[in-house]
């Protein structure tokens, strides 16, 4: 347990303090107009892994990244004309846009769960000023333990996260109390991925284009598909002694580097730290996703804390396809 500080967000000095804490990799709950979010520096993999740990999330689903506005959004995503109109009309506000991720985006892959898209939002209130001080985006899902009610006040946040996060920035009550609307602009229409504080008819009225409801027939979040994260080669899990022709994803000390040892080793965490391992997992899978790598073995990962989400992702990588 750590001591969770309460920072009244009353002035510029407080906003700078929150930015400073985020830049050090701390987890800080922040107010938005919808619900409180649990923020971490979106470029810092260990900090983002800490979000999943603190929330007790059993899987690495993609997170919404918060930006100051259009300029910062363009560092992370391709903003086409329709996306630009939605931003113009609804930001700052409770509308999240799923946009193509830029190849050079300074974003840790845990934020997008390895997807080629990123969900971006610019909230009302003090958060954009905090982000302007920070100079980059934060990832921020709702600031509650997984499966619990979304928090609309600092006290609600403390109810489930006290002792698990570094600080709560208290900016009063969130006004909407429901989540942001998530949409994907698609050139001549807008796909509604999650209903929320902005309604479909408000969006249609603003842009003069239809909003379609996603019917679930196409996969939008491939992270939910069992084999989406499968690299080219076959993946064996729970392996303590890899074969000579295997590439090995290690967790903790690597077994005897004998001549018959694995071909190559990607170390998730030498010291067996689950947060570090979580922050390196996507890089491990993509590094070993190559046409000439046929067999991948993965060390056992304990099923505790972040280990549950790591094992969930690994099981998808190993699933039959
Ligand atoms: P929350 O956990 O409340 O922050 O919700 C985040 C929501 O955004 C989840 O429903 C995610 O599936 C969705 N989301 C985040 N990033 C993406 C993305 N790149 N593509 C599709 N959906 C996304
Ligand atoms: Mg939530």
Short mmCIF file of N, CA and C and ligand atoms in Angstrom, two decimals, residues 57 62-64 98 115 117-119 140-142 179 182 193-194 220-221, ligand 1:
data_model
loop_
_atom_site.label_atom_id
_atom_site.label_comp_id
_atom_site.label_asym_id
_atom_site.label_seq_id
_atom_site.Cartn_x
_atom_site.Cartn_y
_atom_site.Cartn_z
N UNK A 57 -7.40 -4.82 -13.51
CA UNK A 57 -8.01 -5.23 -14.78
C UNK A 57 -7.42 -6.54 -15.25
N UNK A 62 -7.62 -1.63 -24.81
CA UNK A 62 -7.04 -0.32 -25.13
C UNK A 62 -7.62 0.78 -24.25
N UNK A 63 -6.80 1.78 -23.97
CA UNK A 63 -7.20 2.88 -23.10
C UNK A 63 -7.39 4.16 -23.91
N UNK A 64 -8.22 5.06 -23.38
CA UNK A 64 -8.37 6.37 -24.01
C UNK A 64 -7.19 7.25 -23.61
N UNK A 98 -11.76 7.48 -32.30
CA UNK A 98 -10.81 6.41 -32.62
C UNK A 98 -10.23 6.71 -34.00
N UNK A 115 -2.97 -2.04 -30.97
CA UNK A 115 -3.81 -1.76 -32.14
C UNK A 115 -3.19 -0.66 -33.00
N UNK A 117 -4.88 1.74 -34.12
CA UNK A 117 -5.70 2.92 -33.90
C UNK A 117 -5.50 3.42 -32.48
N UNK A 118 -5.85 4.69 -32.25
CA UNK A 118 -5.76 5.24 -30.90
C UNK A 118 -7.04 6.01 -30.60
N UNK A 119 -7.54 5.86 -29.38
CA UNK A 119 -8.73 6.59 -28.95
C UNK A 119 -8.31 7.87 -28.25
N UNK A 140 -6.00 7.31 -19.63
CA UNK A 140 -6.84 7.42 -18.45
C UNK A 140 -8.17 6.70 -18.60
N UNK A 141 -8.27 5.48 -18.11
CA UNK A 141 -9.58 4.83 -17.98
C UNK A 141 -10.24 5.34 -16.69
N UNK A 142 -11.45 4.88 -16.41
CA UNK A 142 -12.13 5.36 -15.21
C UNK A 142 -11.34 4.97 -13.95
N UNK A 179 -20.01 7.95 -19.24
CA UNK A 179 -18.75 7.97 -19.96
C UNK A 179 -18.83 8.75 -21.26
N UNK A 182 -17.87 7.18 -27.75
CA UNK A 182 -16.71 6.82 -28.59
C UNK A 182 -17.18 6.61 -30.02
N UNK A 193 -19.18 3.61 -31.51
CA UNK A 193 -18.60 2.42 -30.86
C UNK A 193 -19.09 2.26 -29.42
N UNK A 194 -19.37 3.40 -28.77
CA UNK A 194 -19.93 3.32 -27.42
C UNK A 194 -20.80 4.54 -27.20
N UNK A 220 -13.91 -4.58 -34.51
CA UNK A 220 -13.32 -3.25 -34.39
C UNK A 220 -12.16 -3.22 -33.43
N UNK A 221 -12.28 -4.00 -32.41
CA UNK A 221 -11.20 -4.07 -31.42
C UNK A 221 -10.60 -5.46 -31.51
P1 LIG B 1 -12.58 3.06 -20.47
O1 LIG B 1 -12.09 1.77 -19.93
O2 LIG B 1 -13.82 3.54 -19.80
O3 LIG B 1 -11.52 4.08 -20.58
O4 LIG B 1 -13.05 2.75 -21.93
C1 LIG B 1 -12.19 2.72 -22.99
C2 LIG B 1 -12.98 2.29 -24.17
O5 LIG B 1 -12.36 2.77 -25.35
C3 LIG B 1 -13.08 0.79 -24.29
O6 LIG B 1 -14.39 0.43 -24.60
C4 LIG B 1 -12.14 0.49 -25.42
O7 LIG B 1 -12.47 -0.69 -26.10
C5 LIG B 1 -12.28 1.73 -26.28
N1 LIG B 1 -11.09 1.96 -27.08
C6 LIG B 1 -9.93 2.48 -26.66
N2 LIG B 1 -9.04 2.50 -27.66
C7 LIG B 1 -9.64 1.98 -28.74
C8 LIG B 1 -9.24 1.73 -30.07
N3 LIG B 1 -8.00 2.02 -30.48
N4 LIG B 1 -10.13 1.18 -30.91
C9 LIG B 1 -11.36 0.88 -30.49
N5 LIG B 1 -11.80 1.09 -29.25
C10 LIG B 1 -10.97 1.64 -28.38
#
